[in-house]
Tab-separated table of N, CA and C and ligand atoms in Angstrom:
chain	number	residue	atom	x	y	z
A	13	MET	N	6.091	89.286	-0.788
A	13	MET	CA	5.372	89.775	0.392
A	13	MET	C	4.996	91.240	0.211
A	14	SER	N	3.790	91.547	0.588
A	14	SER	CA	3.334	92.939	0.520
A	14	SER	C	2.757	93.364	1.858
A	15	ILE	N	3.121	94.538	2.262
A	15	ILE	CA	2.493	95.129	3.439
A	15	ILE	C	1.335	95.985	2.923
A	16	LEU	N	0.136	95.675	3.415
A	16	LEU	CA	-1.057	96.364	2.926
A	16	LEU	C	-1.335	97.615	3.751
A	17	LYS	N	-2.032	98.554	3.140
A	17	LYS	CA	-2.433	99.748	3.867
A	17	LYS	C	-3.602	99.404	4.794
A	18	VAL	N	-3.498	99.831	6.037
A	18	VAL	CA	-4.537	99.530	7.021
A	18	VAL	C	-5.523	100.693	7.102
A	19	ALA	N	-6.816	100.378	6.940
A	19	ALA	CA	-7.871	101.401	7.037
A	19	ALA	C	-7.976	101.878	8.479
A	20	ARG	N	-8.119	103.188	8.642
A	20	ARG	CA	-8.257	103.732	9.984
A	20	ARG	C	-9.699	104.135	10.262
A	21	MET	N	-10.020	104.195	11.547
A	21	MET	CA	-11.366	104.527	11.985
A	21	MET	C	-11.872	105.770	11.253
A	22	GLY	N	-13.058	105.660	10.710
A	22	GLY	CA	-13.612	106.733	9.900
A	22	GLY	C	-13.774	106.304	8.454
A	23	HIS	N	-12.920	105.355	8.025
A	23	HIS	CA	-13.085	104.811	6.671
A	23	HIS	C	-14.348	103.937	6.651
A	24	PRO	N	-15.251	104.196	5.701
A	24	PRO	CA	-16.525	103.456	5.683
A	24	PRO	C	-16.366	101.938	5.589
A	25	VAL	N	-15.243	101.464	5.029
A	25	VAL	CA	-15.074	100.013	4.877
A	25	VAL	C	-15.103	99.312	6.235
A	26	LEU	N	-14.745	100.040	7.296
A	26	LEU	CA	-14.718	99.435	8.632
A	26	LEU	C	-16.112	99.296	9.232
A	27	ARG	N	-17.087	99.961	8.594
A	27	ARG	CA	-18.453	99.913	9.120
A	27	ARG	C	-19.379	99.064	8.252
A	28	ALA	N	-18.834	98.518	7.170
A	28	ALA	CA	-19.662	97.714	6.268
A	28	ALA	C	-19.605	96.241	6.687
A	29	LYS	N	-20.726	95.549	6.522
A	29	LYS	CA	-20.746	94.121	6.802
A	29	LYS	C	-20.077	93.385	5.640
A	30	THR	N	-19.323	92.343	5.966
A	30	THR	CA	-18.600	91.607	4.923
A	30	THR	C	-19.463	90.484	4.362
A	31	ARG	N	-19.021	89.917	3.249
A	31	ARG	CA	-19.758	88.782	2.678
A	31	ARG	C	-18.946	87.497	2.846
A	32	PRO	N	-19.662	86.353	3.017
A	32	PRO	CA	-18.960	85.075	3.170
A	32	PRO	C	-18.107	84.764	1.946
A	33	VAL	N	-17.033	84.015	2.173
A	33	VAL	CA	-16.127	83.631	1.089
A	33	VAL	C	-16.523	82.237	0.604
A	34	GLU	N	-16.776	82.119	-0.697
A	34	GLU	CA	-17.050	80.803	-1.294
A	34	GLU	C	-15.779	79.964	-1.260
A	35	LYS	N	-15.953	78.630	-1.119
A	35	LYS	CA	-14.776	77.759	-1.070
A	35	LYS	C	-13.888	77.909	-2.292
A	36	SER	N	-14.501	77.999	-3.474
A	36	SER	CA	-13.705	78.100	-4.705
A	36	SER	C	-12.928	79.421	-4.741
A	37	GLU	N	-13.583	80.471	-4.266
A	37	GLU	CA	-12.931	81.779	-4.211
A	37	GLU	C	-11.770	81.752	-3.215
A	38	LEU	N	-11.998	81.058	-2.096
A	38	LEU	CA	-10.968	80.958	-1.057
A	38	LEU	C	-9.694	80.331	-1.616
A	39	LYS	N	-9.876	79.360	-2.505
A	39	LYS	CA	-8.714	78.653	-3.063
A	39	LYS	C	-8.040	79.428	-4.194
A	40	SER	N	-8.638	80.522	-4.614
A	40	SER	CA	-8.059	81.287	-5.729
A	40	SER	C	-6.733	81.916	-5.315
A	41	ALA	N	-5.888	82.146	-6.313
A	41	ALA	CA	-4.575	82.749	-6.046
A	41	ALA	C	-4.742	84.118	-5.392
A	42	ALA	N	-5.776	84.848	-5.819
A	42	ALA	CA	-5.970	86.210	-5.299
A	42	ALA	C	-6.241	86.195	-3.792
A	43	VAL	N	-7.132	85.289	-3.365
A	43	VAL	CA	-7.481	85.263	-1.937
A	43	VAL	C	-6.333	84.659	-1.113
A	44	GLN	N	-5.653	83.652	-1.657
A	44	GLN	CA	-4.495	83.083	-0.946
A	44	GLN	C	-3.416	84.141	-0.764
A	45	ARG	N	-3.242	84.951	-1.784
A	45	ARG	CA	-2.251	86.027	-1.683
A	45	ARG	C	-2.684	87.084	-0.671
A	46	LEU	N	-3.989	87.395	-0.695
A	46	LEU	CA	-4.523	88.342	0.300
A	46	LEU	C	-4.212	87.847	1.715
A	47	ILE	N	-4.441	86.546	1.945
A	47	ILE	CA	-4.196	85.981	3.281
A	47	ILE	C	-2.714	86.113	3.654
A	48	ASP	N	-1.832	85.767	2.716
A	48	ASP	CA	-0.386	85.915	2.984
A	48	ASP	C	-0.039	87.367	3.309
A	49	ASP	N	-0.601	88.278	2.524
A	49	ASP	CA	-0.309	89.697	2.740
A	49	ASP	C	-0.881	90.192	4.069
A	50	MET	N	-2.053	89.666	4.441
A	50	MET	CA	-2.637	90.053	5.738
A	50	MET	C	-1.758	89.579	6.885
A	51	ILE	N	-1.208	88.368	6.760
A	51	ILE	CA	-0.317	87.853	7.807
A	51	ILE	C	0.945	88.721	7.891
A	52	ASP	N	1.501	89.053	6.721
A	52	ASP	CA	2.687	89.920	6.705
A	52	ASP	C	2.384	91.297	7.307
A	53	THR	N	1.209	91.818	6.980
A	53	THR	CA	0.821	93.146	7.470
A	53	THR	C	0.616	93.121	8.984
A	54	MET	N	-0.059	92.099	9.464
A	54	MET	CA	-0.277	91.954	10.907
A	54	MET	C	1.064	91.875	11.631
A	55	THR	N	1.984	91.076	11.090
A	55	THR	CA	3.292	90.901	11.711
A	55	THR	C	4.076	92.218	11.696
A	56	GLU	N	4.051	92.883	10.544
A	56	GLU	CA	4.786	94.148	10.385
A	56	GLU	C	4.371	95.178	11.437
A	57	TYR	N	3.059	95.232	11.725
A	57	TYR	CA	2.557	96.254	12.655
A	57	TYR	C	2.334	95.696	14.062
A	58	HIS	N	2.883	94.524	14.324
A	58	HIS	CA	2.816	93.905	15.651
A	58	HIS	C	1.390	93.727	16.134
A	59	GLY	N	0.480	93.390	15.221
A	59	GLY	CA	-0.891	93.112	15.623
A	59	GLY	C	-1.027	91.653	16.043
A	60	VAL	N	-2.080	91.344	16.787
A	60	VAL	CA	-2.366	89.941	17.095
A	60	VAL	C	-3.521	89.430	16.245
A	61	GLY	N	-4.153	90.337	15.511
A	61	GLY	CA	-5.226	89.930	14.626
A	61	GLY	C	-5.426	90.998	13.568
A	62	LEU	N	-5.927	90.576	12.411
A	62	LEU	CA	-6.214	91.542	11.345
A	62	LEU	C	-7.362	90.982	10.510
A	63	ALA	N	-8.397	91.784	10.341
A	63	ALA	CA	-9.583	91.343	9.601
A	63	ALA	C	-9.579	91.984	8.210
A	64	ALA	N	-10.180	91.295	7.247
A	64	ALA	CA	-10.137	91.748	5.854
A	64	ALA	C	-10.595	93.207	5.662
A	65	PRO	N	-11.669	93.652	6.346
A	65	PRO	CA	-12.074	95.050	6.138
A	65	PRO	C	-10.970	96.050	6.511
A	66	GLN	N	-10.092	95.642	7.417
A	66	GLN	CA	-9.008	96.550	7.821
A	66	GLN	C	-8.001	96.781	6.695
A	67	VAL	N	-8.020	95.886	5.689
A	67	VAL	CA	-7.181	96.108	4.505
A	67	VAL	C	-8.077	96.309	3.270
A	68	HIS	N	-9.262	96.904	3.528
A	68	HIS	CA	-10.164	97.357	2.466
A	68	HIS	C	-10.774	96.230	1.650
A	69	GLU	N	-10.925	95.045	2.251
A	69	GLU	CA	-11.548	93.923	1.544
A	69	GLU	C	-12.804	93.493	2.308
A	70	GLY	N	-13.929	93.456	1.626
A	70	GLY	CA	-15.187	93.140	2.279
A	70	GLY	C	-15.481	91.652	2.379
A	71	LEU	N	-14.480	90.896	2.773
A	71	LEU	CA	-14.619	89.443	2.865
A	71	LEU	C	-14.639	88.993	4.316
A	72	ARG	N	-15.396	87.899	4.552
A	72	ARG	CA	-15.570	87.420	5.912
A	72	ARG	C	-14.403	86.508	6.318
A	73	LEU	N	-13.269	87.108	6.566
A	73	LEU	CA	-12.104	86.340	7.027
A	73	LEU	C	-11.167	87.229	7.828
A	74	PHE	N	-10.440	86.580	8.744
A	74	PHE	CA	-9.404	87.299	9.480
A	74	PHE	C	-8.231	86.381	9.763
A	75	VAL	N	-7.105	86.983	10.078
A	75	VAL	CA	-5.939	86.226	10.519
A	75	VAL	C	-5.660	86.615	11.965
A	76	ALA	N	-5.082	85.679	12.720
A	76	ALA	CA	-4.804	85.949	14.133
A	76	ALA	C	-3.595	85.139	14.569
A	77	ALA	N	-2.775	85.757	15.396
A	77	ALA	CA	-1.589	85.071	15.915
A	77	ALA	C	-1.942	84.437	17.253
A	78	LEU	N	-2.579	83.278	17.178
A	78	LEU	CA	-3.036	82.571	18.374
A	78	LEU	C	-2.512	81.154	18.319
A	79	ASP	N	-2.473	80.501	19.489
A	79	ASP	CA	-2.285	79.055	19.403
A	79	ASP	C	-3.641	78.461	19.035
A	80	SER	N	-3.680	77.175	18.798
A	80	SER	CA	-4.899	76.572	18.275
A	80	SER	C	-5.974	76.405	19.346
A	81	GLY	N	-5.649	76.781	20.582
A	81	GLY	CA	-6.636	76.673	21.648
A	81	GLY	C	-6.691	75.307	22.283
A	82	GLU	N	-5.811	74.417	21.843
A	82	GLU	CA	-5.816	73.069	22.411
A	82	GLU	C	-5.169	73.074	23.785
A	83	GLU	N	-5.674	72.186	24.626
A	83	GLU	CA	-5.140	72.074	25.987
A	83	GLU	C	-3.710	71.564	25.942
A	84	GLY	N	-2.937	72.016	26.917
A	84	GLY	CA	-1.605	71.446	27.082
A	84	GLY	C	-0.567	71.981	26.130
A	85	GLU	N	-0.926	72.973	25.338
A	85	GLU	CA	0.051	73.511	24.395
A	85	GLU	C	1.007	74.446	25.127
A	86	ASP	N	2.249	74.435	24.707
A	86	ASP	CA	3.255	75.298	25.306
A	86	ASP	C	2.945	76.755	24.960
A	87	GLU	N	2.658	77.552	25.989
A	87	GLU	CA	2.226	78.926	25.752
A	87	GLU	C	3.330	79.796	25.166
A	88	ASP	N	4.578	79.417	25.410
A	88	ASP	CA	5.681	80.241	24.919
A	88	ASP	C	5.993	79.959	23.455
A	89	GLN	N	5.452	78.866	22.971
A	89	GLN	CA	5.791	78.465	21.608
A	89	GLN	C	5.073	79.337	20.577
A	90	GLU	N	5.830	79.879	19.652
A	90	GLU	CA	5.238	80.667	18.576
A	90	GLU	C	4.601	79.699	17.592
A	91	SER	N	3.339	79.961	17.228
A	91	SER	CA	2.756	79.078	16.229
A	91	SER	C	2.367	79.893	14.997
A	92	GLU	N	2.117	79.200	13.922
A	92	GLU	CA	1.683	79.832	12.674
A	92	GLU	C	0.414	80.633	12.930
A	93	PRO	N	0.296	81.810	12.338
A	93	PRO	CA	-0.968	82.536	12.468
A	93	PRO	C	-2.125	81.712	11.906
A	94	LEU	N	-3.254	81.829	12.559
A	94	LEU	CA	-4.461	81.140	12.108
A	94	LEU	C	-5.177	82.009	11.083
A	95	THR	N	-5.745	81.362	10.081
A	95	THR	CA	-6.652	82.054	9.174
A	95	THR	C	-8.049	81.511	9.441
A	96	ILE	N	-8.983	82.409	9.717
A	96	ILE	CA	-10.340	81.992	10.055
A	96	ILE	C	-11.306	82.617	9.049
A	97	VAL	N	-12.013	81.732	8.345
A	97	VAL	CA	-12.873	82.159	7.246
A	97	VAL	C	-14.333	81.831	7.597
A	98	ASN	N	-15.215	82.766	7.345
A	98	ASN	CA	-16.650	82.597	7.602
A	98	ASN	C	-16.939	82.113	9.028
A	99	PRO	N	-16.373	82.781	10.035
A	99	PRO	CA	-16.560	82.296	11.403
A	99	PRO	C	-17.997	82.450	11.900
A	100	GLU	N	-18.398	81.454	12.685
A	100	GLU	CA	-19.628	81.571	13.479
A	100	GLU	C	-19.206	81.330	14.913
A	101	ILE	N	-19.555	82.263	15.761
A	101	ILE	CA	-19.104	82.208	17.149
A	101	ILE	C	-20.265	81.903	18.078
A	102	THR	N	-20.055	80.981	19.004
A	102	THR	CA	-21.028	80.727	20.058
A	102	THR	C	-20.356	80.985	21.389
A	103	VAL	N	-21.000	81.762	22.218
A	103	VAL	CA	-20.459	82.015	23.547
A	103	VAL	C	-20.650	80.774	24.401
A	104	VAL	N	-19.597	80.401	25.153
A	104	VAL	CA	-19.675	79.259	26.069
A	104	VAL	C	-19.733	79.812	27.491
A	105	GLY	N	-20.772	79.456	28.243
A	105	GLY	CA	-20.891	79.925	29.621
A	105	GLY	C	-21.296	81.387	29.682
A	106	ALA	N	-21.326	81.904	30.916
A	106	ALA	CA	-21.831	83.266	31.113
A	106	ALA	C	-20.747	84.231	31.573
A	107	ASP	N	-19.506	83.750	31.694
A	107	ASP	CA	-18.422	84.601	32.206
A	107	ASP	C	-18.065	85.711	31.230
A	108	VAL	N	-18.008	86.911	31.749
A	108	VAL	CA	-17.578	88.072	30.954
A	108	VAL	C	-16.370	88.678	31.656
A	109	VAL	N	-15.337	88.966	30.887
A	109	VAL	CA	-14.143	89.590	31.459
A	109	VAL	C	-13.886	90.916	30.757
A	110	GLU	N	-13.468	91.903	31.553
A	110	GLU	CA	-13.101	93.182	30.951
A	110	GLU	C	-11.580	93.278	30.926
A	111	ASP	N	-11.036	93.624	29.759
A	111	ASP	CA	-9.583	93.774	29.671
A	111	ASP	C	-9.244	94.749	28.541
A	112	TRP	N	-7.959	95.077	28.453
A	112	TRP	CA	-7.505	96.089	27.493
A	112	TRP	C	-7.515	95.557	26.071
A	113	GLU	N	-7.912	96.418	25.148
A	113	GLU	CA	-7.801	96.103	23.724
A	113	GLU	C	-7.243	97.301	22.975
A	114	GLY	N	-6.616	96.979	21.858
A	114	GLY	CA	-6.195	97.994	20.908
A	114	GLY	C	-6.606	97.515	19.535
A	115	CYS	N	-6.356	98.325	18.511
A	115	CYS	CA	-6.784	97.971	17.171
A	115	CYS	C	-5.892	98.697	16.174
A	116	LEU	N	-5.413	97.991	15.167
A	116	LEU	CA	-4.545	98.629	14.169
A	116	LEU	C	-5.285	99.731	13.405
A	117	SER	N	-6.617	99.692	13.430
A	117	SER	CA	-7.406	100.723	12.747
A	117	SER	C	-7.696	101.921	13.656
A	118	ILE	N	-7.334	101.790	14.935
A	118	ILE	CA	-7.500	102.884	15.905
A	118	ILE	C	-6.144	103.042	16.591
A	119	PRO	N	-5.165	103.604	15.857
A	119	PRO	CA	-3.783	103.549	16.342
A	119	PRO	C	-3.585	104.280	17.667
A	120	ASP	N	-2.714	103.698	18.480
A	120	ASP	CA	-2.220	104.359	19.697
A	120	ASP	C	-3.281	104.650	20.739
A	121	ILE	N	-4.373	103.895	20.718
A	121	ILE	CA	-5.421	104.034	21.730
A	121	ILE	C	-5.671	102.666	22.348
A	122	ARG	N	-5.887	102.650	23.644
A	122	ARG	CA	-6.281	101.431	24.327
A	122	ARG	C	-7.546	101.715	25.124
A	123	GLY	N	-8.344	100.683	25.327
A	123	GLY	CA	-9.528	100.828	26.161
A	123	GLY	C	-9.943	99.483	26.700
A	124	ARG	N	-10.694	99.497	27.796
A	124	ARG	CA	-11.119	98.243	28.414
A	124	ARG	C	-12.478	97.824	27.841
A	125	VAL	N	-12.517	96.568	27.407
A	125	VAL	CA	-13.692	96.059	26.697
A	125	VAL	C	-14.163	94.772	27.365
A	126	PRO	N	-15.452	94.675	27.690
A	126	PRO	CA	-15.965	93.405	28.214
A	126	PRO	C	-16.170	92.403	27.074
A	127	ARG	N	-15.735	91.174	27.304
A	127	ARG	CA	-15.898	90.098	26.299
A	127	ARG	C	-16.237	88.800	27.016
A	128	ALA	N	-16.911	87.910	26.320
A	128	ALA	CA	-17.154	86.564	26.847
A	128	ALA	C	-15.804	85.884	27.092
A	129	ARG	N	-15.690	85.182	28.224
A	129	ARG	CA	-14.420	84.526	28.529
A	129	ARG	C	-14.126	83.380	27.578
A	130	GLU	N	-15.173	82.684	27.154
A	130	GLU	CA	-14.934	81.507	26.320
A	130	GLU	C	-15.894	81.482	25.142
A	131	VAL	N	-15.388	81.104	23.991
A	131	VAL	CA	-16.225	80.984	22.801
A	131	VAL	C	-15.885	79.706	22.042
A	132	ARG	N	-16.860	79.243	21.282
A	132	ARG	CA	-16.625	78.154	20.333
A	132	ARG	C	-16.715	78.767	18.938
A	133	VAL	N	-15.794	78.385	18.078
A	133	VAL	CA	-15.745	78.943	16.726
A	133	VAL	C	-15.908	77.831	15.716
A	134	ARG	N	-16.815	78.019	14.784
A	134	ARG	CA	-16.917	77.129	13.614
A	134	ARG	C	-16.606	77.976	12.399
A	135	ALA	N	-15.697	77.486	11.576
A	135	ALA	CA	-15.221	78.288	10.452
A	135	ALA	C	-14.586	77.369	9.421
A	136	LEU	N	-13.978	77.968	8.412
A	136	LEU	CA	-13.118	77.243	7.483
A	136	LEU	C	-11.695	77.736	7.694
A	137	ASP	N	-10.720	76.868	7.437
A	137	ASP	CA	-9.337	77.333	7.429
A	137	ASP	C	-9.009	77.850	6.023
A	138	ARG	N	-7.766	78.231	5.787
A	138	ARG	CA	-7.443	78.869	4.506
A	138	ARG	C	-7.513	77.911	3.326
A	139	HIS	N	-7.529	76.607	3.620
A	139	HIS	CA	-7.635	75.620	2.550
A	139	HIS	C	-9.085	75.208	2.274
A	140	GLY	N	-10.008	75.772	3.059
A	140	GLY	CA	-11.413	75.441	2.871
A	140	GLY	C	-11.868	74.258	3.699
A	141	ASP	N	-10.973	73.762	4.558
A	141	ASP	CA	-11.347	72.656	5.444
A	141	ASP	C	-12.058	73.206	6.676
A	142	ARG	N	-12.956	72.383	7.214
A	142	ARG	CA	-13.714	72.781	8.389
A	142	ARG	C	-12.788	72.966	9.587
A	143	LEU	N	-13.001	74.028	10.331
A	143	LEU	CA	-12.167	74.339	11.486
A	143	LEU	C	-13.107	74.555	12.661
A	144	GLU	N	-12.852	73.852	13.756
A	144	GLU	CA	-13.673	74.055	14.935
A	144	GLU	C	-12.740	74.178	16.119
A	145	LEU	N	-12.912	75.219	16.913
A	145	LEU	CA	-12.048	75.332	18.087
A	145	LEU	C	-12.765	76.064	19.215
A	146	ARG	N	-12.265	75.805	20.416
A	146	ARG	CA	-12.731	76.539	21.582
A	146	ARG	C	-11.601	77.427	22.039
A	147	ALA	N	-11.915	78.630	22.409
A	147	ALA	CA	-10.873	79.554	22.847
A	147	ALA	C	-11.336	80.232	24.126
A	148	HIS	N	-10.375	80.547	24.980
A	148	HIS	CA	-10.748	81.269	26.198
A	148	HIS	C	-9.784	82.416	26.446
A	149	ASP	N	-10.222	83.319	27.287
A	149	ASP	CA	-9.437	84.477	27.716
A	149	ASP	C	-8.862	85.240	26.522
A	150	PHE	N	-7.530	85.400	26.460
A	150	PHE	CA	-6.962	86.289	25.444
A	150	PHE	C	-7.336	85.860	24.021
A	151	SER	N	-7.230	84.567	23.738
A	151	SER	CA	-7.568	84.085	22.388
A	151	SER	C	-9.033	84.348	22.068
A	152	ALA	N	-9.899	84.123	23.047
A	152	ALA	CA	-11.333	84.367	22.836
A	152	ALA	C	-11.583	85.859	22.594
A	153	ARG	N	-10.844	86.691	23.288
A	153	ARG	CA	-10.969	88.146	23.111
A	153	ARG	C	-10.584	88.552	21.680
A	154	VAL	N	-9.460	88.036	21.217
A	154	VAL	CA	-9.001	88.373	19.861
A	154	VAL	C	-10.032	87.907	18.826
A	155	ILE	N	-10.525	86.700	18.992
A	155	ILE	CA	-11.496	86.154	18.035
A	155	ILE	C	-12.783	86.994	18.015
A	156	GLN	N	-13.234	87.428	19.192
A	156	GLN	CA	-14.450	88.260	19.235
A	156	GLN	C	-14.192	89.629	18.602
A	157	HIS	N	-13.025	90.199	18.870
A	157	HIS	CA	-12.668	91.504	18.299
A	157	HIS	C	-12.624	91.416	16.765
A	158	GLU	N	-11.968	90.376	16.254
A	158	GLU	CA	-11.813	90.252	14.795
A	158	GLU	C	-13.145	89.915	14.127
A	159	THR	N	-13.934	89.065	14.746
A	159	THR	CA	-15.241	88.733	14.173
A	159	THR	C	-16.133	89.969	14.147
A	160	ASP	N	-16.025	90.803	15.168
A	160	ASP	CA	-16.772	92.070	15.159
A	160	ASP	C	-16.425	92.903	13.924
A	161	HIS	N	-15.127	92.928	13.554
A	161	HIS	CA	-14.742	93.694	12.360
A	161	HIS	C	-15.520	93.230	11.137
A	162	LEU	N	-15.816	91.932	11.067
A	162	LEU	CA	-16.506	91.382	9.900
A	162	LEU	C	-17.960	91.844	9.846
A	163	ASP	N	-18.440	92.333	10.996
A	163	ASP	CA	-19.808	92.850	11.069
A	163	ASP	C	-19.829	94.374	11.177
A	164	GLY	N	-18.700	95.009	10.922
A	164	GLY	CA	-18.644	96.474	10.950
A	164	GLY	C	-18.640	97.073	12.348
A	165	ILE	N	-18.222	96.259	13.330
A	165	ILE	CA	-18.232	96.713	14.731
A	165	ILE	C	-16.796	96.952	15.204
A	166	LEU	N	-16.563	98.076	15.868
A	166	LEU	CA	-15.242	98.391	16.419
A	166	LEU	C	-15.278	98.269	17.940
A	167	PHE	N	-14.095	98.150	18.550
A	167	PHE	CA	-14.108	97.849	19.988
A	167	PHE	C	-14.729	98.963	20.820
A	168	PHE	N	-14.671	100.205	20.332
A	168	PHE	CA	-15.342	101.294	21.065
A	168	PHE	C	-16.823	100.959	21.287
A	169	ASP	N	-17.427	100.334	20.277
A	169	ASP	CA	-18.864	100.026	20.345
A	169	ASP	C	-19.196	99.070	21.484
A	170	ARG	N	-18.203	98.307	21.909
A	170	ARG	CA	-18.417	97.283	22.942
A	170	ARG	C	-18.078	97.775	24.344
A	171	MET	N	-17.508	98.973	24.446
A	171	MET	CA	-17.103	99.469	25.762
A	171	MET	C	-18.328	99.896	26.563
A	172	LYS	N	-18.315	99.598	27.864
A	172	LYS	CA	-19.428	100.011	28.720
A	172	LYS	C	-19.310	101.476	29.090
A	173	SER	N	-18.050	101.941	29.126
A	173	SER	CA	-17.774	103.329	29.480
A	173	SER	C	-16.498	103.721	28.756
A	174	PHE	N	-16.363	105.001	28.430
A	174	PHE	CA	-15.137	105.455	27.775
A	174	PHE	C	-14.103	105.947	28.783
A	175	ALA	N	-14.396	105.745	30.061
A	175	ALA	CA	-13.501	106.268	31.104
A	175	ALA	C	-12.099	105.668	31.023
A	176	SER	N	-11.973	104.464	30.460
A	176	SER	CA	-10.649	103.825	30.411
A	176	SER	C	-9.868	104.174	29.148
A	177	LEU	N	-10.469	104.903	28.198
A	177	LEU	CA	-9.751	105.224	26.951
A	177	LEU	C	-8.435	105.917	27.263
A	178	THR	N	-7.362	105.412	26.661
A	178	THR	CA	-6.017	105.814	27.050
A	178	THR	C	-5.122	105.840	25.820
A	179	PHE	N	-4.296	106.867	25.686
A	179	PHE	CA	-3.273	106.839	24.640
A	179	PHE	C	-2.204	105.822	25.015
A	180	LEU	N	-1.538	105.319	23.975
A	180	LEU	CA	-0.578	104.238	24.184
A	180	LEU	C	0.532	104.610	25.180
A	181	ASP	N	1.056	105.822	25.064
A	181	ASP	CA	2.124	106.240	25.993
A	181	ASP	C	1.647	106.179	27.445
A	182	GLU	N	0.440	106.704	27.669
A	182	GLU	CA	-0.101	106.710	29.024
A	182	GLU	C	-0.458	105.296	29.474
A	183	TYR	N	-0.914	104.488	28.510
A	183	TYR	CA	-1.179	103.080	28.830
A	183	TYR	C	0.109	102.416	29.315
A	184	SER	N	1.193	102.598	28.563
A	184	SER	CA	2.465	101.973	28.936
A	184	SER	C	2.939	102.490	30.296
A	185	ARG	N	2.676	103.767	30.545
A	185	ARG	CA	3.185	104.373	31.764
A	185	ARG	C	2.377	103.991	33.004
A	186	TYR	N	1.051	103.944	32.846
A	186	TYR	CA	0.209	103.795	34.037
A	186	TYR	C	-0.536	102.476	34.148
A	187	TRP	N	-0.777	101.811	33.055
A	187	TRP	CA	-1.738	100.706	33.094
A	187	TRP	C	-1.209	99.363	32.649
A	188	ARG	N	-0.143	99.352	31.898
A	188	ARG	CA	0.362	98.096	31.358
A	188	ARG	C	0.814	97.185	32.490
A	189	LYS	N	0.381	95.930	32.397
A	189	LYS	CA	0.809	94.946	33.403
A	189	LYS	C	2.293	94.668	33.225
A	190	THR	N	2.991	94.506	34.329
A	190	THR	CA	4.450	94.292	34.243
A	190	THR	C	4.774	92.958	33.609
A	191	THR	N	3.806	92.061	33.550
A	191	THR	CA	4.057	90.750	32.956
A	191	THR	C	3.950	90.795	31.423
A	192	ASP	N	3.469	91.930	30.878
A	192	ASP	CA	3.353	92.023	29.421
A	192	ASP	C	4.736	92.057	28.778
A	193	ASP	N	4.769	91.794	27.483
A	193	ASP	CA	6.036	91.877	26.735
A	193	ASP	C	6.522	93.317	26.730
B	213	ZN	ZN1	-9.316	95.803	15.338
């Protein structure tokens, strides 16, 4: 297991568009190892998602600690992190929700970001098999945030106003919902 160095805002790799991963490349030991290391890195830094550019790789893939989005799943149950490769996202419906986001590449800052409430994702999983899922609310937010990374977009770019920008300490003190972990 390796913990990878996370690129911070200002590093050009975070602003570059990534390239799709070929199926054969995806199955290579190098990319499989990258995925394992990304999962370890995300876990180490308590992230809920991590995109390849954040670890200096210009590949169109991210990992996320989400449930599979299926109905009826036990929300308390920890599931394996998802690996999403070459995602294409379609917004479902017109609902937009604003909520707090953070980013491992923008440490110790939180801000409120509007996102589509529900999305459909078509992608490949880490084995190169077709993956299709619908996600809503928090999961949909994470997927949109991570997919943005693949296009060189950071959450600041999506904010309607910077008035909510908050350091983590102040977020915990004044804004964090009591129901959060
Ligand atoms: Zn991020």
